[in-house]
XYZ file of C-alpha atoms in Angstrom:
213
model
C -14.801 5.344 7.080
C -11.917 5.782 9.475
C -14.218 7.233 12.144
C -16.559 4.253 11.869
C -13.772 1.735 12.270
C -12.217 3.666 15.131
C -15.533 3.782 17.010
C -15.940 0.069 16.527
C -12.423 -0.475 17.795
C -12.845 1.649 20.910
C -16.388 0.790 21.915
C -17.443 -2.602 20.583
C -14.525 -4.914 21.310
C -12.529 -4.913 24.514
C -9.758 -6.957 22.859
C -9.392 -4.613 19.897
C -5.856 -3.350 19.498
C -4.740 -0.091 17.891
C -1.169 0.314 16.780
C 1.242 2.179 14.564
C 2.947 0.853 11.460
C 5.698 2.177 9.240
C 8.102 0.963 6.598
C 8.856 0.898 2.891
C 6.905 0.236 -0.295
C 8.485 -1.210 -3.421
C 6.161 -0.075 -6.191
C 5.765 -0.385 -9.910
C 3.073 -0.065 -12.576
C 1.508 -2.916 -14.463
C 1.036 -1.528 -17.965
C -1.333 -2.646 -20.677
C -1.295 -0.948 -24.130
C -4.524 0.180 -25.728
C -3.909 -1.675 -28.990
C -2.295 -5.113 -29.510
C 0.303 -3.667 -31.883
C 1.585 -1.231 -29.236
C 4.807 -2.245 -27.500
C 4.608 -3.059 -23.800
C 7.191 -1.501 -21.505
C 8.398 -2.427 -18.055
C 9.528 0.064 -15.454
C 11.851 -0.439 -12.529
C 10.826 -0.636 -8.891
C 10.516 2.654 -7.023
C 11.158 2.718 -3.261
C 8.629 4.764 -1.269
C 7.454 4.873 2.344
C 4.333 3.830 4.231
C 3.060 4.844 7.676
C -0.203 4.901 9.589
C -2.484 2.929 11.891
C -3.026 -0.793 12.296
C -6.304 -1.811 13.920
C -6.949 -5.429 14.886
C -10.548 -6.438 15.664
C -11.232 -10.020 16.884
C -13.965 -11.886 15.009
C -14.427 -14.863 17.344
C -13.716 -15.983 20.892
C -10.905 -18.357 20.003
C -8.355 -15.597 19.433
C -7.497 -16.726 15.929
C -9.699 -14.883 13.370
C -9.325 -11.112 13.108
C -10.283 -8.128 10.993
C -7.314 -5.919 10.077
C -7.804 -2.344 8.985
C -6.531 1.160 9.676
C -5.851 4.157 7.411
C -2.280 4.799 6.370
C -0.136 6.722 3.915
C 1.082 4.663 0.935
C 3.685 6.033 -1.417
C 3.551 4.433 -4.873
C 4.840 5.089 -8.356
C 7.128 3.916 -11.098
C 10.500 4.607 -12.731
C 11.116 4.166 -16.464
C 14.593 4.183 -17.955
C 14.969 4.493 -21.701
C 17.506 6.111 -24.002
C 15.068 6.204 -26.877
C 12.423 8.565 -25.508
C 13.841 11.983 -26.343
C 17.418 13.281 -26.474
C 17.036 15.375 -23.300
C 16.356 12.677 -20.707
C 16.445 8.946 -20.145
C 14.537 8.505 -16.874
C 10.937 9.313 -15.986
C 9.921 8.912 -12.332
C 6.288 9.041 -11.247
C 5.426 9.660 -7.577
C 1.856 8.982 -6.426
C 0.716 9.553 -2.839
C -2.345 7.848 -1.402
C -4.286 7.591 1.810
C -5.448 3.977 1.853
C -7.849 1.944 3.947
C -7.360 -1.834 3.728
C -9.894 -4.298 5.108
C -8.481 -7.807 5.488
C -9.567 -11.012 7.177
C -6.624 -12.590 8.969
C -5.903 -15.845 10.761
C -3.285 -16.305 13.476
C -1.277 -19.496 13.781
C 0.003 -20.167 17.275
C 3.681 -21.077 17.127
C 4.692 -20.911 20.787
C 7.361 -18.771 22.476
C 4.917 -15.846 22.297
C 5.205 -15.738 18.504
C 2.341 -16.035 16.053
C 2.229 -16.126 12.283
C -0.541 -14.184 10.544
C -1.961 -14.684 7.060
C -4.758 -12.606 5.591
C -6.338 -11.198 2.470
C -8.894 -8.570 1.572
C -9.472 -5.361 -0.349
C -8.343 -1.760 -0.159
C -9.525 1.661 -1.286
C -7.174 4.580 -1.813
C -7.457 8.322 -2.356
C -4.684 10.013 -4.325
C -4.071 13.457 -2.867
C -0.930 14.506 -4.735
C 1.683 13.333 -7.192
C 4.317 14.419 -9.685
C 6.353 13.220 -12.669
C 10.044 14.089 -12.824
C 12.057 14.026 -16.047
C 15.765 13.455 -15.511
C 17.901 16.198 -17.087
C 14.738 18.040 -18.108
C 13.360 19.618 -14.880
C 11.262 22.240 -16.633
C 8.940 19.465 -17.822
C 8.082 18.375 -14.266
C 4.355 17.709 -13.955
C 2.596 18.162 -10.603
C -0.920 17.667 -9.201
C -1.332 14.440 -11.146
C -4.735 13.640 -9.666
C -6.556 16.736 -10.889
C -9.378 16.035 -13.390
C -7.336 17.387 -16.308
C -4.132 15.555 -15.392
C -2.739 12.052 -15.786
C -4.124 9.913 -12.958
C -7.460 9.251 -11.299
C -7.826 10.035 -7.637
C -9.512 6.793 -6.567
C -7.704 3.479 -6.511
C -9.075 0.124 -5.343
C -7.947 -3.469 -5.461
C -6.979 -6.509 -3.431
C -4.305 -6.989 -0.810
C -2.491 -9.909 0.818
C -0.765 -9.685 4.184
C 1.573 -11.940 6.169
C 3.075 -11.030 9.514
C 5.022 -12.261 12.503
C 3.655 -11.055 15.845
C 5.806 -11.164 18.969
C 4.440 -11.031 22.547
C 1.129 -9.756 21.137
C 2.756 -6.313 21.148
C 4.835 -5.753 18.012
C 6.051 -7.457 14.861
C 6.859 -7.225 11.182
C 4.501 -7.515 8.229
C 4.716 -8.013 4.480
C 1.992 -6.709 2.177
C 1.169 -7.080 -1.479
C -1.476 -4.933 -3.161
C -2.615 -4.509 -6.740
C -5.126 -2.227 -8.407
C -8.139 -3.852 -10.011
C -9.067 -0.779 -12.027
C -7.134 1.426 -14.448
C -5.662 4.432 -12.621
C -4.578 6.291 -15.776
C -6.503 8.805 -17.878
C -4.349 8.101 -20.929
C -4.539 5.429 -23.606
C -2.183 3.166 -21.691
C -3.885 1.255 -18.901
C -1.893 1.332 -15.681
C -2.350 -0.481 -12.384
C -0.519 0.037 -9.102
C 1.548 -2.968 -8.095
C 3.187 -2.718 -4.684
C 5.074 -4.815 -2.128
C 5.293 -3.402 1.374
C 7.510 -4.089 4.384
C 6.757 -2.504 7.735
C 7.121 -2.748 11.502
C 4.091 -2.470 13.774
C 3.558 -2.051 17.481
C 0.337 -1.854 19.471
C -0.342 1.106 21.732
C -3.018 -0.361 23.999
C -1.800 -3.898 24.653
C 0.496 -4.804 27.506
C 2.753 -7.820 27.567
C 1.078 -10.760 29.263
C 2.553 -11.868 32.572
C 3.709 -15.474 32.789
C 3.294 -17.370 36.080
């Protein structure tokens, strides 16, 4: 999928821009119990990182509608604090690592002073390549390789994403992302969904600042 999008970017659109992005994810799980009588629990936000490519493909000649994509690393997970689980520990931290490919339709609002606001929405697909669960004060119970068929989480994740950004000089900017799983990522009785807010900086590699007469 990445190769297809990259070929489109390099060969089909002269205005296509390829850039780098990197920042932080603030992730949590949305949990749903299997039975109504089960108690719901809420975890705390886990700070992870994100980094990868940002590809911008124009969709019309007016320089306002764009397709945003680009594979990137997305760290996700969850932290649960409870003193009632077992006597040996009170914190369980789950780390999940994905390679994700978002596909969003975005619109740019021209604000002047070489600044533009961007709003977009779309879908994403992710592949979980590794993960682990850490038990505070009980390290021997650490669980690794969470995405294997006999372990806790499914490899594939998919859902919707929303993006807003501020672009400066058509060269760099900051972006805010929100993504949520649409399908259960857990293999256990509790249904779990990734829920993540992202903050990142981006800068384009093949776009020079426009000269002003």
